């Protein structure tokens, strides 16, 4: 079983190039490695050294010395056989990359220190000698004592803290100097990351530390690697190298800020573009809508004109037909046999119905023609209508109940047509054997009136409650109830031309309630 031997606690400094040749090789390193000074040159020293490394560590040695790794510092311990067969533990640390690309490092024998977890003052002094001229802050931090056991001069140059300041601050160094926003993550890093690092690991951390002289914060980028372990293999101290990256950070922040602003502006621009697109689409739709509306109005106008003219022109010949047929019946009846008389009477009947259709069509086309609007006292208007319908009301024994009704604004002739149709329908569609009863009343709402015209008549299937407002839609045969199917179409046209609405609630045998909504 090879014994660990401690040759010396000398810390050997060296530099190595990319070809893994020492560019700086001191006698004491040859001594430490126990290499033959006669045959060892800076070029072959490393391969000689590697030959004597413990076989289990050989692979790690090769990757450690290849200076591809750009994480500094990196530290690793190797077991090494001296020429006499004894074994020792050497810690090598890649401290930093020099300007020419070579790497500066140290190696020291920790055969004893590794297991006693002791840091030797002499080692620190030597480390100081080596790292004194580095522009980076190089430090050894004791995780148990929570304070720096060593820091080079750059700590003073970059942050203004002297060795005495560091000693005086002790374990308060970080709480007192690290930016409050960064302190929790730094402390967490110290307690839960650093102690568990393995040989060869290194970790990075960025945080802000206060510049003692200026009171401002400096962004530091630290890379830390294990420096010593205790007997349980837990890291007791770390070696770290920290660089002032404030200007990079500020530049990055400025770029980030600019990017953020740019992104926000882009987003706003995209939204505006979308809105503009939407606005364009809405404009186009509006234009198309207006055009269709115009076309529709024109067509409606032409249609109404056509209905008005034809119904007007039809009235005259129809009247003439009726007159002549009347004359034939009255004055030439001796010339007619019974059958001929019957035919003529039938034609007269059909002619009368035709006259009624033409009359109703004329009424429909007249709705809205008169532009004149006035205050219409509905109660008075209804009384006038009742006078016109006096005969049919009396004959049918209809009871009309007029409750309070409002004064509304609109065209009185149109309103007359509206209520005349509703009341006469109420009388017409009465139930056999029951005296008809029609109630007119109003409900006042915030900005409109609802006028209700209800009857106790035959009612109808509610599925027809839309259809009956269309022209020529009848639910009954003319033989059962006379009519042209235009009355409710007139009602709807009157109400809609006053910006109102009309609808019905009805059930077969249960009567009907017509609702008219009119704006105040
Ligand atoms: P008309 O009465 O000339 O047939 P309307 O347009 O006034 O035409 O009515 C359309 C249809 O609606 C009527 O044929 C009738 O079937 C139904 N109707 C209208 N008013 C009532 C009512 N008060 N009760 C029952 N049915 C009605």
Short mmCIF file of C-alpha atoms and ligand atoms in Angstrom, two decimals:
data_model
loop_
_atom_site.label_atom_id
_atom_site.label_comp_id
_atom_site.label_asym_id
_atom_site.label_seq_id
_atom_site.Cartn_x
_atom_site.Cartn_y
_atom_site.Cartn_z
CA UNK A 1 0.00 0.00 0.00
CA UNK A 2 1.73 3.22 -1.09
CA UNK A 3 2.14 5.87 1.57
CA UNK A 4 1.25 9.52 1.15
CA UNK A 5 4.29 11.64 1.70
CA UNK A 6 4.48 15.37 2.10
CA UNK A 7 7.54 16.69 0.49
CA UNK A 8 7.03 20.37 1.07
CA UNK A 9 4.28 22.96 1.16
CA UNK A 10 5.92 24.89 -1.62
CA UNK A 11 3.45 26.26 -4.11
CA UNK A 12 4.89 26.02 -7.59
CA UNK A 13 3.95 28.53 -10.24
CA UNK A 14 4.07 27.62 -13.91
CA UNK A 15 2.71 28.63 -17.26
CA UNK A 16 1.67 26.28 -20.03
CA UNK A 17 0.87 26.80 -23.70
CA UNK A 18 -1.72 25.25 -26.00
CA UNK A 19 0.74 22.52 -27.02
CA UNK A 20 0.84 21.47 -23.37
CA UNK A 21 4.44 22.55 -22.99
CA UNK A 22 5.59 24.46 -19.98
CA UNK A 23 6.67 27.92 -21.02
CA UNK A 24 7.84 28.57 -17.48
CA UNK A 25 9.22 25.71 -15.41
CA UNK A 26 10.99 26.21 -12.11
CA UNK A 27 13.40 23.87 -10.46
CA UNK A 28 11.04 23.54 -7.49
CA UNK A 29 8.33 22.12 -9.80
CA UNK A 30 10.79 19.48 -11.04
CA UNK A 31 11.53 18.72 -7.43
CA UNK A 32 7.85 18.58 -6.52
CA UNK A 33 7.10 16.26 -9.44
CA UNK A 34 10.24 14.30 -8.59
CA UNK A 35 11.36 14.42 -12.22
CA UNK A 36 14.92 13.84 -13.33
CA UNK A 37 16.44 17.33 -13.86
CA UNK A 38 18.98 15.90 -16.28
CA UNK A 39 16.52 14.59 -18.85
CA UNK A 40 13.42 16.71 -18.21
CA UNK A 41 12.81 19.72 -20.43
CA UNK A 42 9.87 22.21 -20.38
CA UNK A 43 8.55 20.46 -23.51
CA UNK A 44 8.49 16.90 -22.16
CA UNK A 45 7.85 17.65 -18.48
CA UNK A 46 4.11 17.22 -18.69
CA UNK A 47 4.15 13.86 -20.46
CA UNK A 48 6.74 12.64 -17.94
CA UNK A 49 4.55 13.87 -15.14
CA UNK A 50 1.50 12.19 -16.67
CA UNK A 51 3.36 8.87 -16.87
CA UNK A 52 3.64 8.84 -13.09
CA UNK A 53 0.03 9.80 -12.29
CA UNK A 54 -2.10 7.19 -10.56
CA UNK A 55 -3.76 5.12 -13.37
CA UNK A 56 -7.28 5.96 -12.04
CA UNK A 57 -6.57 9.71 -12.37
CA UNK A 58 -4.87 9.55 -15.76
CA UNK A 59 -7.96 10.39 -17.80
CA UNK A 60 -8.74 13.44 -15.63
CA UNK A 61 -5.13 14.62 -15.91
CA UNK A 62 -5.27 14.68 -19.67
CA UNK A 63 -8.48 16.70 -19.84
CA UNK A 64 -7.33 19.00 -17.03
CA UNK A 65 -4.12 20.03 -18.77
CA UNK A 66 -5.73 20.53 -22.12
CA UNK A 67 -6.33 24.23 -21.82
CA UNK A 68 -9.37 24.14 -23.97
CA UNK A 69 -11.43 24.76 -20.88
CA UNK A 70 -12.11 28.46 -20.68
CA UNK A 71 -13.41 28.36 -17.13
CA UNK A 72 -10.92 29.77 -14.74
CA UNK A 73 -10.07 29.02 -12.09
CA UNK A 74 -10.26 25.25 -12.24
CA UNK A 75 -8.70 23.12 -9.60
CA UNK A 76 -8.07 19.40 -9.49
CA UNK A 77 -6.29 16.95 -7.22
CA UNK A 78 -4.27 14.05 -8.66
CA UNK A 79 -2.59 11.10 -6.99
CA UNK A 80 0.96 10.80 -8.11
CA UNK A 81 3.71 8.17 -7.69
CA UNK A 82 7.18 9.34 -6.89
CA UNK A 83 10.11 7.46 -8.32
CA UNK A 84 10.55 5.60 -5.05
CA UNK A 85 6.98 4.25 -5.29
CA UNK A 86 5.51 6.48 -2.58
CA UNK A 87 2.32 8.36 -3.43
CA UNK A 88 1.37 11.97 -2.91
CA UNK A 89 -1.59 14.21 -3.59
CA UNK A 90 -1.00 17.26 -5.74
CA UNK A 91 -3.48 20.06 -6.23
CA UNK A 92 -3.10 21.92 -9.51
CA UNK A 93 -5.07 25.10 -10.15
CA UNK A 94 -5.52 26.71 -13.58
CA UNK A 95 -5.73 30.27 -12.33
CA UNK A 96 -6.15 32.45 -15.39
CA UNK A 97 -5.49 32.83 -19.06
CA UNK A 98 -2.76 35.30 -19.89
CA UNK A 99 -2.89 37.79 -22.74
CA UNK A 100 -0.74 35.55 -24.99
CA UNK A 101 -3.17 32.64 -24.55
CA UNK A 102 -0.96 30.70 -22.17
CA UNK A 103 -2.39 29.64 -18.84
CA UNK A 104 -1.00 30.58 -15.45
CA UNK A 105 -1.33 27.95 -12.77
CA UNK A 106 -0.01 26.52 -9.57
CA UNK A 107 0.58 23.11 -8.13
CA UNK A 108 1.17 22.22 -4.50
CA UNK A 109 1.39 19.12 -2.43
CA UNK A 110 -1.67 18.66 -0.27
CA UNK A 111 -1.05 15.09 0.80
CA UNK A 112 -1.55 16.17 4.36
CA UNK A 113 -3.61 19.31 4.00
CA UNK A 114 -6.24 17.49 1.92
CA UNK A 115 -7.19 15.36 4.89
CA UNK A 116 -6.62 17.87 7.65
CA UNK A 117 -8.45 20.63 5.81
CA UNK A 118 -5.71 23.04 6.88
CA UNK A 119 -4.77 26.04 4.82
CA UNK A 120 -1.22 27.05 5.27
CA UNK A 121 -0.28 30.71 5.61
CA UNK A 122 2.81 30.06 3.58
CA UNK A 123 0.69 28.82 0.68
CA UNK A 124 -1.46 31.91 0.81
CA UNK A 125 1.57 34.17 0.84
CA UNK A 126 2.94 32.40 -2.18
CA UNK A 127 -0.45 32.59 -3.90
CA UNK A 128 -0.42 36.29 -3.20
CA UNK A 129 2.98 36.64 -4.83
CA UNK A 130 1.66 34.88 -7.92
CA UNK A 131 -1.66 36.68 -8.26
CA UNK A 132 -0.61 40.11 -7.04
CA UNK A 133 -0.28 41.59 -10.50
CA UNK A 134 -3.53 40.15 -11.88
CA UNK A 135 -6.17 42.74 -12.86
CA UNK A 136 -8.85 40.27 -11.74
CA UNK A 137 -9.84 39.90 -8.11
CA UNK A 138 -8.48 36.55 -6.95
CA UNK A 139 -9.63 35.30 -3.58
CA UNK A 140 -9.90 32.29 -1.36
CA UNK A 141 -13.14 32.18 0.59
CA UNK A 142 -13.55 30.08 3.70
CA UNK A 143 -17.02 28.59 3.61
CA UNK A 144 -17.04 27.62 7.30
CA UNK A 145 -15.92 31.02 8.58
CA UNK A 146 -17.82 32.82 5.83
CA UNK A 147 -15.01 35.19 5.10
CA UNK A 148 -12.16 35.69 2.72
CA UNK A 149 -8.99 34.02 3.89
CA UNK A 150 -7.14 35.61 1.01
CA UNK A 151 -7.75 38.30 -1.62
CA UNK A 152 -5.26 39.91 -3.98
CA UNK A 153 -4.69 43.63 -4.43
CA UNK A 154 -7.33 43.98 -7.11
CA UNK A 155 -9.99 43.82 -4.41
CA UNK A 156 -8.64 47.17 -3.29
CA UNK A 157 -8.10 48.53 -6.81
CA UNK A 158 -11.52 47.58 -8.11
CA UNK A 159 -13.66 47.92 -5.01
CA UNK A 160 -11.55 49.92 -2.55
CA UNK A 161 -11.41 47.31 0.23
CA UNK A 162 -7.99 46.87 1.84
CA UNK A 163 -6.82 43.72 3.63
CA UNK A 164 -7.64 45.52 6.88
CA UNK A 165 -11.17 46.35 5.70
CA UNK A 166 -11.73 42.70 4.78
CA UNK A 167 -10.41 41.55 8.15
CA UNK A 168 -12.54 44.12 10.00
CA UNK A 169 -15.70 43.18 8.09
CA UNK A 170 -15.05 39.44 8.68
CA UNK A 171 -18.23 37.45 7.98
CA UNK A 172 -20.10 40.72 7.35
CA UNK A 173 -18.17 41.31 4.13
CA UNK A 174 -20.95 40.08 1.88
CA UNK A 175 -24.00 41.35 3.82
CA UNK A 176 -22.35 44.77 4.00
CA UNK A 177 -21.15 45.04 0.44
CA UNK A 178 -23.37 42.99 -1.84
CA UNK A 179 -26.38 44.64 -3.43
CA UNK A 180 -29.48 43.78 -1.34
CA UNK A 181 -31.24 42.40 -4.43
CA UNK A 182 -28.36 39.99 -5.12
CA UNK A 183 -27.53 38.98 -1.52
CA UNK A 184 -30.12 36.15 -1.20
CA UNK A 185 -28.89 34.41 -4.34
CA UNK A 186 -25.21 34.80 -3.31
CA UNK A 187 -25.90 33.40 0.18
CA UNK A 188 -27.90 30.52 -1.29
CA UNK A 189 -25.01 29.85 -3.66
CA UNK A 190 -22.61 29.71 -0.70
CA UNK A 191 -24.76 27.39 1.37
CA UNK A 192 -26.22 25.05 -1.22
CA UNK A 193 -23.90 25.01 -4.23
CA UNK A 194 -20.31 25.62 -3.24
CA UNK A 195 -19.99 23.01 -0.42
CA UNK A 196 -21.00 20.23 -2.80
CA UNK A 197 -18.67 20.97 -5.68
CA UNK A 198 -16.49 18.12 -6.83
CA UNK A 199 -12.87 18.16 -7.84
CA UNK A 200 -12.62 19.81 -11.24
CA UNK A 201 -15.98 21.60 -10.98
CA UNK A 202 -16.27 25.32 -11.34
CA UNK A 203 -19.31 27.56 -11.12
CA UNK A 204 -20.14 31.07 -12.20
CA UNK A 205 -22.12 33.78 -10.51
CA UNK A 206 -22.89 37.43 -11.23
CA UNK A 207 -23.70 39.93 -8.52
CA UNK A 208 -23.17 43.57 -7.55
CA UNK A 209 -20.73 44.69 -4.88
CA UNK A 210 -20.42 48.19 -3.46
CA UNK A 211 -17.39 50.27 -4.35
CA UNK A 212 -16.19 51.50 -0.97
CA UNK A 213 -14.91 54.84 -2.21
CA UNK A 214 -17.68 55.76 -4.65
CA UNK A 215 -20.64 54.10 -2.94
CA UNK A 216 -21.79 52.84 -6.35
CA UNK A 217 -22.28 49.18 -7.22
CA UNK A 218 -19.90 47.26 -9.48
CA UNK A 219 -21.10 44.20 -11.43
CA UNK A 220 -18.77 41.25 -10.79
CA UNK A 221 -18.59 37.98 -12.67
CA UNK A 222 -17.07 35.32 -10.43
CA UNK A 223 -15.90 31.85 -11.28
CA UNK A 224 -15.27 29.65 -8.30
CA UNK A 225 -13.71 26.22 -7.81
CA UNK A 226 -13.03 24.06 -4.73
CA UNK A 227 -9.81 24.88 -2.97
CA UNK A 228 -9.91 22.58 0.04
CA UNK A 229 -12.08 19.75 1.32
CA UNK A 230 -12.81 18.29 4.75
CA UNK A 231 -12.60 14.61 5.64
CA UNK A 232 -16.21 14.07 4.41
CA UNK A 233 -15.27 15.38 1.00
CA UNK A 234 -17.19 18.63 1.54
CA UNK A 235 -15.63 21.81 0.21
CA UNK A 236 -14.30 23.97 3.02
CA UNK A 237 -12.90 26.80 0.92
CA UNK A 238 -13.06 27.91 -2.64
CA UNK A 239 -10.75 29.83 -4.88
CA UNK A 240 -12.44 32.44 -7.00
CA UNK A 241 -11.61 34.91 -9.69
CA UNK A 242 -13.89 37.91 -10.17
CA UNK A 243 -13.95 40.44 -12.95
CA UNK A 244 -15.53 43.85 -13.15
CA UNK A 245 -18.14 43.49 -15.91
CA UNK A 246 -20.05 46.68 -15.12
CA UNK A 247 -19.53 48.28 -18.51
CA UNK A 248 -20.49 45.09 -20.38
CA UNK A 249 -23.51 44.75 -18.12
CA UNK A 250 -24.53 48.36 -18.64
CA UNK A 251 -24.10 47.99 -22.38
CA UNK A 252 -26.08 44.75 -22.30
CA UNK A 253 -28.74 46.45 -20.17
CA UNK A 254 -28.91 49.37 -22.58
CA UNK A 255 -29.25 46.95 -25.49
CA UNK A 256 -31.87 44.98 -23.57
CA UNK A 257 -33.76 48.18 -22.75
CA UNK A 258 -33.53 49.32 -26.36
CA UNK A 259 -34.72 45.92 -27.53
CA UNK A 260 -37.59 46.04 -25.08
CA UNK A 261 -38.62 49.50 -26.26
CA UNK A 262 -38.27 48.37 -29.84
CA UNK A 263 -40.40 45.30 -29.16
CA UNK A 264 -43.05 47.40 -27.44
CA UNK A 265 -43.05 49.89 -30.29
CA UNK A 266 -43.29 47.05 -32.81
CA UNK A 267 -46.20 45.55 -30.91
CA UNK A 268 -47.95 48.92 -30.79
CA UNK A 269 -47.26 49.34 -34.50
CA UNK A 270 -48.66 45.90 -35.26
CA UNK A 271 -51.78 46.74 -33.25
CA UNK A 272 -52.17 50.03 -35.12
CA UNK A 273 -51.72 48.22 -38.41
CA UNK A 274 -54.36 45.68 -37.42
CA UNK A 275 -56.69 48.47 -36.34
CA UNK A 276 -56.06 50.31 -39.59
CA UNK A 277 -56.77 47.10 -41.49
CA UNK A 278 -59.95 46.62 -39.46
CA UNK A 279 -60.92 50.24 -39.98
CA UNK A 280 -60.37 49.83 -43.72
CA UNK A 281 -62.50 46.68 -43.75
CA UNK A 282 -65.23 48.38 -41.70
CA UNK A 283 -65.12 51.38 -44.05
CA UNK A 284 -65.44 49.10 -47.06
CA UNK A 285 -68.33 47.21 -45.46
CA UNK A 286 -70.03 50.49 -44.58
CA UNK A 287 -69.64 51.70 -48.14
CA UNK A 288 -71.11 48.45 -49.47
CA UNK A 289 -73.89 48.60 -46.88
CA UNK A 290 -74.77 52.16 -47.81
CA UNK A 291 -74.83 51.20 -51.47
CA UNK A 292 -77.11 48.22 -50.84
CA UNK A 293 -79.30 50.38 -48.60
CA UNK A 294 -79.55 52.96 -51.36
CA UNK A 295 -80.43 50.27 -53.91
CA UNK A 296 -82.97 48.75 -51.55
CA UNK A 297 -84.59 52.11 -50.84
CA UNK A 298 -84.76 52.80 -54.53
CA UNK A 299 -86.32 49.42 -55.21
CA UNK A 300 -88.81 49.88 -52.35
CA UNK A 301 -89.67 53.32 -53.63
CA UNK A 302 -90.19 52.00 -57.16
CA UNK A 303 -92.27 49.14 -55.79
CA UNK A 304 -94.46 51.45 -53.73
CA UNK A 305 -94.80 53.77 -56.68
CA UNK A 306 -95.83 50.82 -58.83
CA UNK A 307 -98.37 49.56 -56.25
CA UNK A 308 -99.73 53.07 -55.79
CA UNK A 309 -100.11 53.74 -59.52
CA UNK A 310 -101.55 50.34 -60.43
CA UNK A 311 -103.99 50.27 -57.53
CA UNK A 312 -105.00 53.85 -58.27
CA UNK A 313 -105.44 53.11 -61.98
CA UNK A 314 -107.31 49.88 -61.24
CA UNK A 315 -109.90 51.67 -59.07
CA UNK A 316 -111.45 53.48 -61.97
CA UNK A 317 -112.15 50.48 -64.32
CA UNK A 318 -113.34 48.47 -61.32
CA UNK A 319 -115.80 51.21 -60.41
CA UNK A 320 -116.98 51.34 -64.03
CA UNK A 321 -117.48 47.54 -64.11
CA UNK A 322 -119.52 47.76 -60.89
CA UNK A 323 -121.60 50.67 -62.21
CA UNK A 324 -122.46 48.98 -65.47
CA UNK A 325 -123.22 45.67 -63.83
CA UNK A 326 -125.46 47.60 -61.37
CA UNK A 327 -127.20 49.23 -64.29
CA UNK A 328 -127.73 45.87 -66.04
CA UNK A 329 -129.16 44.31 -62.87
CA UNK A 330 -131.45 47.26 -62.12
CA UNK A 331 -132.58 48.38 -65.58
CA UNK A 332 -132.30 45.38 -67.87
CA UNK A 333 -133.41 42.66 -65.53
CA UNK A 334 -136.33 41.75 -67.80
CA UNK A 335 -133.85 40.66 -70.43
CA UNK A 336 -132.00 38.32 -68.01
CA UNK A 337 -132.97 34.86 -66.91
CA UNK A 338 -132.27 33.71 -63.32
CA UNK A 339 -128.96 32.06 -64.20
CA UNK A 340 -127.67 35.18 -65.98
CA UNK A 341 -128.68 37.29 -62.97
CA UNK A 342 -126.84 34.90 -60.65
CA UNK A 343 -123.68 35.13 -62.80
CA UNK A 344 -123.79 38.91 -62.83
CA UNK A 345 -124.27 39.02 -59.04
CA UNK A 346 -121.26 36.73 -58.60
CA UNK A 347 -119.12 38.97 -60.85
CA UNK A 348 -120.32 41.97 -58.86
CA UNK A 349 -119.26 40.23 -55.61
CA UNK A 350 -115.81 39.40 -57.00
CA UNK A 351 -115.50 42.94 -58.28
CA UNK A 352 -116.31 44.30 -54.81
CA UNK A 353 -113.61 42.10 -53.26
CA UNK A 354 -111.17 43.27 -55.91
CA UNK A 355 -112.07 46.88 -55.11
CA UNK A 356 -111.36 46.15 -51.43
CA UNK A 357 -107.91 44.67 -52.24
CA UNK A 358 -107.06 47.66 -54.39
CA UNK A 359 -108.30 49.98 -51.65
CA UNK A 360 -106.19 48.21 -49.03
CA UNK A 361 -103.13 48.17 -51.30
CA UNK A 362 -103.54 51.88 -51.83
CA UNK A 363 -103.74 52.33 -48.06
CA UNK A 364 -100.57 50.27 -47.60
CA UNK A 365 -98.65 52.29 -50.14
CA UNK A 366 -99.90 55.54 -48.61
CA UNK A 367 -98.41 54.77 -45.20
CA UNK A 368 -95.46 57.07 -44.57
CA UNK A 369 -96.22 59.22 -47.63
CA UNK A 370 -97.48 62.04 -45.46
CA UNK A 371 -94.45 63.54 -43.73
CA UNK A 372 -96.48 65.69 -41.37
CA UNK A 373 -96.09 64.76 -37.70
CA UNK A 374 -98.02 66.15 -34.77
CA UNK A 375 -98.98 65.45 -31.18
CA UNK A 376 -101.73 62.90 -31.37
CA UNK A 377 -104.05 62.49 -28.38
CA UNK A 378 -104.62 58.77 -28.73
CA UNK A 379 -107.81 58.68 -26.65
CA UNK A 380 -109.47 61.27 -28.95
CA UNK A 381 -108.29 59.43 -32.05
CA UNK A 382 -109.75 56.14 -30.78
CA UNK A 383 -113.13 57.81 -30.10
CA UNK A 384 -113.17 59.09 -33.71
CA UNK A 385 -112.36 55.58 -35.00
CA UNK A 386 -115.14 54.11 -32.86
CA UNK A 387 -117.61 56.50 -34.46
CA UNK A 388 -116.57 55.25 -37.90
CA UNK A 389 -116.95 51.65 -36.73
CA UNK A 390 -120.15 52.42 -34.83
CA UNK A 391 -122.39 50.16 -36.89
CA UNK A 392 -120.25 47.03 -36.75
CA UNK A 393 -119.56 47.59 -33.04
CA UNK A 394 -123.22 47.85 -32.24
CA UNK A 395 -124.18 44.87 -34.44
CA UNK A 396 -121.61 42.66 -32.81
CA UNK A 397 -122.32 43.94 -29.27
CA UNK A 398 -118.63 44.69 -28.78
CA UNK A 399 -117.57 46.33 -25.51
CA UNK A 400 -114.61 48.67 -25.87
CA UNK A 401 -112.66 49.47 -22.69
CA UNK A 402 -110.41 52.50 -23.20
CA UNK A 403 -108.02 53.01 -20.29
CA UNK A 404 -105.56 55.87 -19.97
CA UNK A 405 -103.66 56.41 -23.23
CA UNK A 406 -100.76 58.78 -23.91
CA UNK A 407 -100.24 61.62 -26.34
CA UNK A 408 -97.81 60.42 -29.00
CA UNK A 409 -95.95 62.11 -31.83
CA UNK A 410 -96.56 60.99 -35.40
CA UNK A 411 -98.77 61.14 -38.43
CA UNK A 412 -102.40 61.10 -37.43
CA UNK A 413 -103.67 59.39 -40.66
CA UNK A 414 -101.16 56.57 -40.18
CA UNK A 415 -102.14 56.12 -36.51
CA UNK A 416 -105.79 56.10 -37.56
CA UNK A 417 -105.09 53.21 -40.03
CA UNK A 418 -103.15 51.38 -37.31
CA UNK A 419 -105.81 51.42 -34.60
CA UNK A 420 -108.71 51.05 -37.02
CA UNK A 421 -107.22 47.78 -38.32
CA UNK A 422 -106.50 46.43 -34.83
CA UNK A 423 -109.94 47.30 -33.44
CA UNK A 424 -111.83 46.00 -36.48
CA UNK A 425 -109.80 42.75 -36.36
CA UNK A 426 -110.73 42.45 -32.67
CA UNK A 427 -114.35 42.68 -33.63
CA UNK A 428 -114.02 40.49 -36.74
CA UNK A 429 -112.15 37.59 -35.13
CA UNK A 430 -114.59 37.27 -32.23
CA UNK A 431 -115.66 33.96 -30.71
CA UNK A 432 -119.12 32.62 -31.41
CA UNK A 433 -121.55 33.18 -28.53
CA UNK A 434 -119.30 35.46 -26.48
CA UNK A 435 -119.64 39.27 -26.53
CA UNK A 436 -116.42 40.70 -27.92
CA UNK A 437 -114.41 42.84 -25.52
CA UNK A 438 -111.50 44.99 -26.66
CA UNK A 439 -109.23 46.73 -24.12
CA UNK A 440 -106.87 49.57 -25.02
CA UNK A 441 -104.30 50.60 -22.43
CA UNK A 442 -100.72 51.82 -22.16
CA UNK A 443 -97.61 51.12 -20.06
CA UNK A 444 -95.09 53.88 -19.59
CA UNK A 445 -91.38 52.96 -19.87
CA UNK A 446 -88.30 55.16 -19.49
CA UNK A 447 -88.06 56.33 -23.11
CA UNK A 448 -91.04 54.70 -24.77
CA UNK A 449 -94.67 53.66 -24.45
CA UNK A 450 -96.12 50.21 -24.89
CA UNK A 451 -99.73 50.39 -26.10
CA UNK A 452 -101.70 47.19 -25.69
CA UNK A 453 -104.76 46.26 -27.76
CA UNK A 454 -106.25 43.02 -26.45
CA UNK A 455 -109.34 41.04 -27.37
CA UNK A 456 -111.13 37.91 -26.14
CA UNK A 457 -111.50 36.48 -29.66
CA UNK A 458 -110.50 33.28 -31.40
CA UNK A 459 -106.76 33.94 -31.04
CA UNK A 460 -104.36 31.93 -33.22
CA UNK A 461 -101.48 29.50 -33.14
CA UNK A 462 -98.43 31.52 -31.89
CA UNK A 463 -96.31 29.99 -34.67
CA UNK A 464 -98.10 32.39 -37.06
CA UNK A 465 -97.40 35.46 -34.93
CA UNK A 466 -94.65 36.72 -37.31
CA UNK A 467 -96.21 35.73 -40.60
CA UNK A 468 -99.52 37.60 -40.09
CA UNK A 469 -97.71 40.95 -40.40
CA UNK A 470 -96.78 40.17 -44.01
CA UNK A 471 -99.13 41.28 -46.84
CA UNK A 472 -101.73 38.75 -48.04
CA UNK A 473 -101.05 36.34 -45.17
CA UNK A 474 -104.41 35.12 -43.90
CA UNK A 475 -105.14 32.26 -41.56
CA UNK A 476 -108.76 31.94 -42.63
CA UNK A 477 -110.81 31.55 -45.77
CA UNK A 478 -112.70 34.59 -47.06
CA UNK A 479 -115.88 32.60 -46.72
CA UNK A 480 -115.30 32.31 -42.94
CA UNK A 481 -113.92 35.82 -42.30
CA UNK A 482 -113.85 38.50 -44.95
CA UNK A 483 -110.59 40.23 -45.52
CA UNK A 484 -107.63 40.88 -47.81
CA UNK A 485 -104.71 40.00 -45.52
CA UNK A 486 -103.24 43.52 -45.77
CA UNK A 487 -104.49 45.10 -42.52
CA UNK A 488 -101.65 43.96 -40.22
CA UNK A 489 -99.04 44.70 -42.95
CA UNK A 490 -100.34 48.29 -42.84
CA UNK A 491 -100.06 48.26 -39.02
CA UNK A 492 -96.43 47.10 -39.15
CA UNK A 493 -95.52 49.68 -41.77
CA UNK A 494 -97.09 52.47 -39.69
CA UNK A 495 -95.29 51.43 -36.50
CA UNK A 496 -91.91 50.90 -38.20
CA UNK A 497 -92.10 54.19 -40.05
CA UNK A 498 -92.40 55.75 -36.54
CA UNK A 499 -89.29 53.84 -35.37
CA UNK A 500 -91.45 51.54 -33.29
CA UNK A 501 -92.19 47.82 -33.09
CA UNK A 502 -95.34 45.70 -33.17
CA UNK A 503 -95.80 42.10 -32.05
CA UNK A 504 -98.56 39.80 -30.83
CA UNK A 505 -99.06 37.37 -27.96
CA UNK A 506 -101.84 34.93 -28.71
CA UNK A 507 -103.17 31.43 -28.24
CA UNK A 508 -106.03 29.66 -30.02
CA UNK A 509 -109.32 30.41 -28.20
CA UNK A 510 -107.57 32.59 -25.62
CA UNK A 511 -107.70 35.95 -27.44
CA UNK A 512 -104.79 38.09 -28.65
CA UNK A 513 -102.78 40.98 -27.27
CA UNK A 514 -101.13 43.29 -29.83
CA UNK A 515 -98.21 45.30 -28.41
CA UNK A 516 -97.10 48.55 -30.00
CA UNK A 517 -93.86 50.14 -28.89
CA UNK A 518 -93.68 53.86 -29.69
CA UNK A 519 -90.82 56.18 -28.72
CA UNK A 520 -91.72 59.07 -26.45
P1 LIG B 1 -107.41 40.29 -42.76
O1 LIG B 1 -108.01 40.56 -41.45
O2 LIG B 1 -107.84 41.18 -43.82
O3 LIG B 1 -107.34 38.87 -43.11
P2 LIG B 1 -104.97 41.13 -41.45
O4 LIG B 1 -103.66 41.48 -42.04
O5 LIG B 1 -105.63 42.19 -40.66
O6 LIG B 1 -105.82 40.66 -42.63
O7 LIG B 1 -104.78 39.89 -40.57
C1 LIG B 1 -104.03 38.80 -41.05
C2 LIG B 1 -104.52 37.53 -40.38
O8 LIG B 1 -104.21 37.54 -39.00
C3 LIG B 1 -105.98 37.37 -40.39
O9 LIG B 1 -106.40 36.72 -41.59
C4 LIG B 1 -106.28 36.55 -39.18
O10 LIG B 1 -106.15 35.20 -39.47
C5 LIG B 1 -105.22 36.92 -38.23
N1 LIG B 1 -105.67 37.93 -37.22
C6 LIG B 1 -105.52 39.25 -37.28
N2 LIG B 1 -106.02 39.84 -36.18
C7 LIG B 1 -106.52 38.84 -35.40
C8 LIG B 1 -107.17 38.80 -34.12
N3 LIG B 1 -107.41 39.89 -33.42
N4 LIG B 1 -107.53 37.59 -33.64
C9 LIG B 1 -107.27 36.46 -34.34
N5 LIG B 1 -106.66 36.43 -35.54
C10 LIG B 1 -106.29 37.61 -36.07
#
